[in-house]
GROMACS .gro file of C-alpha atoms in nm:
model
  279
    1UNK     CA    1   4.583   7.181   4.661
    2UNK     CA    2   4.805   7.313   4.931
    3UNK     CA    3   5.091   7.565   4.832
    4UNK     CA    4   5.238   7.490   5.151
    5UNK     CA    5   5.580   7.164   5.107
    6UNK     CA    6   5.624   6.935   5.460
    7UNK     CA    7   5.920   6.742   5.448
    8UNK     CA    8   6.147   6.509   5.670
    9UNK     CA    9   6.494   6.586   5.528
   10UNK     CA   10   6.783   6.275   5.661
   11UNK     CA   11   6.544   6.276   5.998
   12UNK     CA   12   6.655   6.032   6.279
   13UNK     CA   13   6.428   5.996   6.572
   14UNK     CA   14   6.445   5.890   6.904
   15UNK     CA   15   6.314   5.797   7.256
   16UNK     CA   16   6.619   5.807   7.458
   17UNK     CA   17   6.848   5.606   7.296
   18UNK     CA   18   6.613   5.373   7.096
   19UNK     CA   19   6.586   5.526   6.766
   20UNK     CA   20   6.273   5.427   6.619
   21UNK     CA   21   6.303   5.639   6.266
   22UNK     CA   22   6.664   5.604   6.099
   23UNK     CA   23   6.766   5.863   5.878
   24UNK     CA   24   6.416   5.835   5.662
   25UNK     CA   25   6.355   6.127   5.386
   26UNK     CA   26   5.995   6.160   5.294
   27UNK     CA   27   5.827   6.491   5.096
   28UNK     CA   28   5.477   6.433   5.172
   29UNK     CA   29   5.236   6.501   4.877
   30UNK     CA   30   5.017   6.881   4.857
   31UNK     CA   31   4.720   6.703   4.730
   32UNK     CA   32   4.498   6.431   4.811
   33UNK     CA   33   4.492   6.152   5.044
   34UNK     CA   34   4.833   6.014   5.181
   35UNK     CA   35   4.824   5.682   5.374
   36UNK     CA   36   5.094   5.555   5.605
   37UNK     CA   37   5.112   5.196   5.631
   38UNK     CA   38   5.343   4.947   5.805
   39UNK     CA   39   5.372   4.690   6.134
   40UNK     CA   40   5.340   4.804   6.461
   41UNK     CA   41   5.683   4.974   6.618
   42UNK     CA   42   5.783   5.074   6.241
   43UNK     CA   43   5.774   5.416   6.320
   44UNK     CA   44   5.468   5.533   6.119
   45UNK     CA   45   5.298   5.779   6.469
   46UNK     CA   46   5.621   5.882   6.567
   47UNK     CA   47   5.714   6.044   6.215
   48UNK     CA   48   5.395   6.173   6.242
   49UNK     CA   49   5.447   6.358   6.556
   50UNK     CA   50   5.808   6.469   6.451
   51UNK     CA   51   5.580   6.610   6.102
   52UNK     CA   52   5.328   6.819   6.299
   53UNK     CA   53   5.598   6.943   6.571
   54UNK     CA   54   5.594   6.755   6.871
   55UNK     CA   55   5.899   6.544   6.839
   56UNK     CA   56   6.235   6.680   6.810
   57UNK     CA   57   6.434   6.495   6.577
   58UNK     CA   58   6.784   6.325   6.719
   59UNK     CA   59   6.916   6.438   6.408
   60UNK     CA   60   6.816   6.620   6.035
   61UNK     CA   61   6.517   6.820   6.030
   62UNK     CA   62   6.165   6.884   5.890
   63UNK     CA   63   6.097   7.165   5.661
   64UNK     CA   64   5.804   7.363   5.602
   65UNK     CA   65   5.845   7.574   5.313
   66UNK     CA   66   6.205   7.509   5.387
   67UNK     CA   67   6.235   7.658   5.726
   68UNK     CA   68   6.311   7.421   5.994
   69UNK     CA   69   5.965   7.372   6.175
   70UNK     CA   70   6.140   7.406   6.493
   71UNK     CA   71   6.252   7.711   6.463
   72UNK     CA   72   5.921   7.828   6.340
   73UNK     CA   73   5.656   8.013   6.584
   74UNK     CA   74   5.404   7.807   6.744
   75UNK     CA   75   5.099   7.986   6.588
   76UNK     CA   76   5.282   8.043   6.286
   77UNK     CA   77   5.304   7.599   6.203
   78UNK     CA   78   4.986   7.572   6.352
   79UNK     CA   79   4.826   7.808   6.090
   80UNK     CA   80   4.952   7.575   5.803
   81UNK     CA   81   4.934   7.187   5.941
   82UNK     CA   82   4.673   7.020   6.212
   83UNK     CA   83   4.710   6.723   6.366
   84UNK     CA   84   4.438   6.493   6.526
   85UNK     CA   85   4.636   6.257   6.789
   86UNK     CA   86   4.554   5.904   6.820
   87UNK     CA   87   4.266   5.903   7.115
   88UNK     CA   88   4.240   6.251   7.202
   89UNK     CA   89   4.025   6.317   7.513
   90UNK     CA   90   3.797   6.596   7.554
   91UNK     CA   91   3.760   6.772   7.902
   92UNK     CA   92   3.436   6.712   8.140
   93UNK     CA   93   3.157   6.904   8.029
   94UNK     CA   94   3.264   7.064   7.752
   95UNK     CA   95   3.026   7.135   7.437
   96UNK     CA   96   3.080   7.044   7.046
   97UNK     CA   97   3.096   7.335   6.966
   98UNK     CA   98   3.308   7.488   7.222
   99UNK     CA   99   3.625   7.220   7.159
  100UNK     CA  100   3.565   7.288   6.751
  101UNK     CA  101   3.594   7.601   6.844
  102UNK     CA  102   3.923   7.544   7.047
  103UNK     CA  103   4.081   7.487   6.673
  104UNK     CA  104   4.080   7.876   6.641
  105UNK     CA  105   4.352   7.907   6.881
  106UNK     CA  106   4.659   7.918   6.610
  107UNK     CA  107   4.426   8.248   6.445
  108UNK     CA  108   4.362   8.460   6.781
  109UNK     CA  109   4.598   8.744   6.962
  110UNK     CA  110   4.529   8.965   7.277
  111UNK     CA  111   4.501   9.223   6.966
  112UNK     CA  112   4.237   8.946   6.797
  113UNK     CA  113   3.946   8.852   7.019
  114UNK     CA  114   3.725   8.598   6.854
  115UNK     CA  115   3.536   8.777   6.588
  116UNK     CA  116   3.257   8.665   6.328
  117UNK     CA  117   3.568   8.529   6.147
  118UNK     CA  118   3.584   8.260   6.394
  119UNK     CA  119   3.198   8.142   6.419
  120UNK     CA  120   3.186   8.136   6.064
  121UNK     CA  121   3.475   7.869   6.097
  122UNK     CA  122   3.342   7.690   6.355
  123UNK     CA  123   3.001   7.654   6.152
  124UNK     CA  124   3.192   7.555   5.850
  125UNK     CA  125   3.358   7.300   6.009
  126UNK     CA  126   3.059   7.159   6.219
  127UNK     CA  127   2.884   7.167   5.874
  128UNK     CA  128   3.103   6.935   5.661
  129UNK     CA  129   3.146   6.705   5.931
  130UNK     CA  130   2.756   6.657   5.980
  131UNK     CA  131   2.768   6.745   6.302
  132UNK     CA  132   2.568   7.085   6.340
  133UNK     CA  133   2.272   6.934   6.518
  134UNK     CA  134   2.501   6.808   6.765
  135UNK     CA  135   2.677   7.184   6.838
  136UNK     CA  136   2.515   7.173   7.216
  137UNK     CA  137   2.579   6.876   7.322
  138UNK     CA  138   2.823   6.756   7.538
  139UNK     CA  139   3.109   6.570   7.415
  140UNK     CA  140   3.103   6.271   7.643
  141UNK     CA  141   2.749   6.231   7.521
  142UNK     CA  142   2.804   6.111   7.187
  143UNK     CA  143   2.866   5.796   7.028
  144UNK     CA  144   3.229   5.691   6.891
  145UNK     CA  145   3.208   5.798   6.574
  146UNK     CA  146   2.999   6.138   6.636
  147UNK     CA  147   3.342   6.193   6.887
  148UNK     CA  148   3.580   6.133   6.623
  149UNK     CA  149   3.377   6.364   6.364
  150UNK     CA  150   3.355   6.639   6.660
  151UNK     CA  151   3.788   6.598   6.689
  152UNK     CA  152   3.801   6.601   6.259
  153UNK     CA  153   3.586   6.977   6.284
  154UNK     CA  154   3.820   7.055   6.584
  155UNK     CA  155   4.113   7.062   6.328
  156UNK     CA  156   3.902   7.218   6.034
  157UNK     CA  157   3.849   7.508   6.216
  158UNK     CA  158   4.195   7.521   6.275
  159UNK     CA  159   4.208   7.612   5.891
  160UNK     CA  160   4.508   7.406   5.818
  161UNK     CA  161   4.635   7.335   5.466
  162UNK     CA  162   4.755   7.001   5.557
  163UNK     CA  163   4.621   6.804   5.829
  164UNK     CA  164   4.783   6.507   5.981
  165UNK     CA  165   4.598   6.209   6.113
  166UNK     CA  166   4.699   5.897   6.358
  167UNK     CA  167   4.472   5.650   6.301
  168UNK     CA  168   4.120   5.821   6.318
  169UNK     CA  169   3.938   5.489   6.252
  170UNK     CA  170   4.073   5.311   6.589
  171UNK     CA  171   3.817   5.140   6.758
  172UNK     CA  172   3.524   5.254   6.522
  173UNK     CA  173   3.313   5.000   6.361
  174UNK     CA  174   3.315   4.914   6.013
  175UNK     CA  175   3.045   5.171   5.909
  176UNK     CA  176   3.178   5.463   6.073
  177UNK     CA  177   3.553   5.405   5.975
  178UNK     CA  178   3.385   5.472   5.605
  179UNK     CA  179   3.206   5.696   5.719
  180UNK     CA  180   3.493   5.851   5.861
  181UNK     CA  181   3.714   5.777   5.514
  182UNK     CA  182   3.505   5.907   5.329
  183UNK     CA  183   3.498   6.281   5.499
  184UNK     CA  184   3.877   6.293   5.530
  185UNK     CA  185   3.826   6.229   5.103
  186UNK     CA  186   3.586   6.510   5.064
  187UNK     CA  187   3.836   6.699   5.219
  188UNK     CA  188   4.113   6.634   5.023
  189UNK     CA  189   3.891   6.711   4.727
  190UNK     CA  190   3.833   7.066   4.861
  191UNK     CA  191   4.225   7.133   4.850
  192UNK     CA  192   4.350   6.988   5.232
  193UNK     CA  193   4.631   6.731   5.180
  194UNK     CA  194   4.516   6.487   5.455
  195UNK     CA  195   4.764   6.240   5.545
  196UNK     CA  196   4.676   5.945   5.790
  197UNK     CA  197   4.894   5.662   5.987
  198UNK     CA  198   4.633   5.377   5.951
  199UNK     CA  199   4.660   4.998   6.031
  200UNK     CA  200   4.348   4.872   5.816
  201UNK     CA  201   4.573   4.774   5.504
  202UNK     CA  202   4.262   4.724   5.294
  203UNK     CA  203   4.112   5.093   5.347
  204UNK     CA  204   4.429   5.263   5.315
  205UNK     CA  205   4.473   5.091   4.977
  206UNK     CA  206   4.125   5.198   4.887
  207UNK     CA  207   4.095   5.536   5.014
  208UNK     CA  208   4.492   5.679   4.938
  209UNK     CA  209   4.583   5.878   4.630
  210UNK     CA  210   4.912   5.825   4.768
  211UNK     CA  211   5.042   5.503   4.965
  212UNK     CA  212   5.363   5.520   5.166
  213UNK     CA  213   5.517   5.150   5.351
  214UNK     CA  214   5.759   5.130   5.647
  215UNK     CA  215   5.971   4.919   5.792
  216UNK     CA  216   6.222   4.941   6.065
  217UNK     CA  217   6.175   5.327   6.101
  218UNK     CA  218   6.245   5.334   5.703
  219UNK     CA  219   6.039   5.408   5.405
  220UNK     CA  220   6.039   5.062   5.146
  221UNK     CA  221   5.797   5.159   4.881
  222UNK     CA  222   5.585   5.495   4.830
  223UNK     CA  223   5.355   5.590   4.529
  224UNK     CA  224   4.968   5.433   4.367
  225UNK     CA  225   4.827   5.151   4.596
  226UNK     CA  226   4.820   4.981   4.252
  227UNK     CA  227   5.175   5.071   4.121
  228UNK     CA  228   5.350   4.932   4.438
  229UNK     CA  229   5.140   4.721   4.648
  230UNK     CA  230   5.200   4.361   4.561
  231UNK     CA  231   5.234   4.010   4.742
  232UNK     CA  232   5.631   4.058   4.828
  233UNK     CA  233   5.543   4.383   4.944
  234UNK     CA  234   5.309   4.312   5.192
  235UNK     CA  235   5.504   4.019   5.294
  236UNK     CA  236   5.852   4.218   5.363
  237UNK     CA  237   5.644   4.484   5.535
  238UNK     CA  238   5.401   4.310   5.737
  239UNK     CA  239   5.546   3.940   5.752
  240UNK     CA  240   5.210   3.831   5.582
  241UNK     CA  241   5.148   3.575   5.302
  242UNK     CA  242   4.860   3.738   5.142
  243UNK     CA  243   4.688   3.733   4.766
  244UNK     CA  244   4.648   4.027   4.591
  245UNK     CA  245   4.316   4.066   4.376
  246UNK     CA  246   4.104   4.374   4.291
  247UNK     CA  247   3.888   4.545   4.474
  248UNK     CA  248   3.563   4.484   4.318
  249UNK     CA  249   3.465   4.833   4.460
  250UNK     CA  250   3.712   5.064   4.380
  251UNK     CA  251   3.925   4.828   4.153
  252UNK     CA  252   4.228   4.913   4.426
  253UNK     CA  253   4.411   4.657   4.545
  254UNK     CA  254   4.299   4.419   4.771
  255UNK     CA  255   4.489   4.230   5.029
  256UNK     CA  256   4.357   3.859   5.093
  257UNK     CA  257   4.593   3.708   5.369
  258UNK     CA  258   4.641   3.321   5.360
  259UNK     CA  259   4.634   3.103   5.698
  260UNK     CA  260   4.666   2.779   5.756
  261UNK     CA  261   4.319   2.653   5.820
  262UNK     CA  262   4.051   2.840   5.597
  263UNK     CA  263   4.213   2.854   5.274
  264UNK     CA  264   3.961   2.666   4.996
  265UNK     CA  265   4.232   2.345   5.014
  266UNK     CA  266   4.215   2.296   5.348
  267UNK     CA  267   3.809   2.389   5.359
  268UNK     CA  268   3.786   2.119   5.104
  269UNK     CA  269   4.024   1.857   5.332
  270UNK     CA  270   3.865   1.902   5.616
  271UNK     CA  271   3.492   1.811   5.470
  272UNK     CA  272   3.626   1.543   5.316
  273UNK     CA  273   3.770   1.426   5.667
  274UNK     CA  274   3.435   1.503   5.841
  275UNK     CA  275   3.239   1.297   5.595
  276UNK     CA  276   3.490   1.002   5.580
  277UNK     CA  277   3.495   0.969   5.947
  278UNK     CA  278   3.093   0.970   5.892
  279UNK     CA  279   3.075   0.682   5.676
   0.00000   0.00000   0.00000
């Protein structure tokens, strides 16, 4: 469990003068798996970037530990919470193991060269990403989902204690956004609070300990997938009129939207129709 508290206090944020997060408080959970869900333009990456630094808010503030992060050193933030961007890119030619080890950066000084320290972290982080066979190849080499696991070690060997995600699982197939899922879970298990934006409604209900909906740069609902996610929900948030059953995996819950044309009614209509125009 992380010691460390990240928090958006009143935070307002804006591009120019479109504010795209209004005022939103949000103390993000020390344990587990946090999911941030919501329509596109809601504000989910943006908060995200404000959370890990990068965006200065128009107004209020996010605390770490109760310090303004802003005011914080560099190294010092960097120590305590990673953040994998949506799409990073890797530079020409450069190894696996060379950009995990690029994660070290927030731990090394002119007065504290890389040391044994470090390649222990770097093989510790290649290791539970499943990735040590793959520690001289180069980057551009590798398959989607090896990238994305070689950018998850990347910030593990940053050491954070909380480690902020923006959609990891973007443009991986179905099998390797599990496979994916599924580390970022054994991670949270070993004490990182991991906290993802993610757009795949169905995985972030299975996969969060803690589920967190926006709207309108707001926060409408936060807690259980099972304590707050619900048909009304899912239609204020997404505009979607969608069934809610359990997931006969993980008995989460389990979003089943409903269209016009393939519901069992009109499946049953329009067989009727084909065989009546038959005869």
């Amino acid at each position: 469990m992380s010691t460390h508290a990240l928090v958006a206090d009143h935070v307002t944020l804006a591009y120019d003068d479109r504010v795209v997060v209004d005022d939103l408080t949000l103390h993000l959970p020390g344990t587990g798996m946090t999911m941030i869900v919501g329509a596109n333009g809601c504000g989910k990456s943006t908060l995200l970037r404000a959370m890990a630094r990068l965006l200065a808010p128009a107004s209020g503030a996010v605390l770490l530990d109760g310090a303004d992060i802003r005011r914080l050193p560099t190294k010092a933030v960097a120590r305590v919470v990673g953040l994998l961007p949506q799409s990073p890119i890797a530079p020409e030619g450069v190894t696996v193991s060379e950009l995990v080890g690029r994660g070290r950066y927030p731990h090394r000084s002119w007065a504290r060269p890389w040391s044994s320290l470090d390649d222990a972290a770097v093989a510790d982080a290649l290791i539970a990403t499943g990735i040590a066979s793959l520690a001289d190849r180069r980057v551009e080499e590798l398959s989607g989902g090896q990238r994305q696991r070689v950018w998850i070690a990347m910030a593990l060997a940053q050491e954070p204690d909380i480690l902020l995600l923006d959609e990891p699982t973007t443009y991986l197939d179905a099998a390797h956004q599990i496979d994916v899922l599924d580390l970022l879970t054994d991670l949270g298990h070993r004490g990182t609070a991991v906290v993802v934006v993610m757009h795949e409604l169905n995985l972030a209900t299975r996969y969060a300990d803690h589920l967190i909906a926006m709207k309108d740069g707001g926060v409408v609902a936060a807690g259980a997938p099972r304590d707050i996610v619900t048909r009304e929900l899912v239609d204020h948030v997404f505009g979607l009129d969608a069934a809610i059953i359990e997931d006969p995996v993980s008995a989460t819950p389990l979003v089943v939207p409903i269209g016009r044309h393939r519901t069992a009614a009109a499946t049953t209509e329009s067989s009727g129709a084909t065989e009546r125009t038959a005869s």
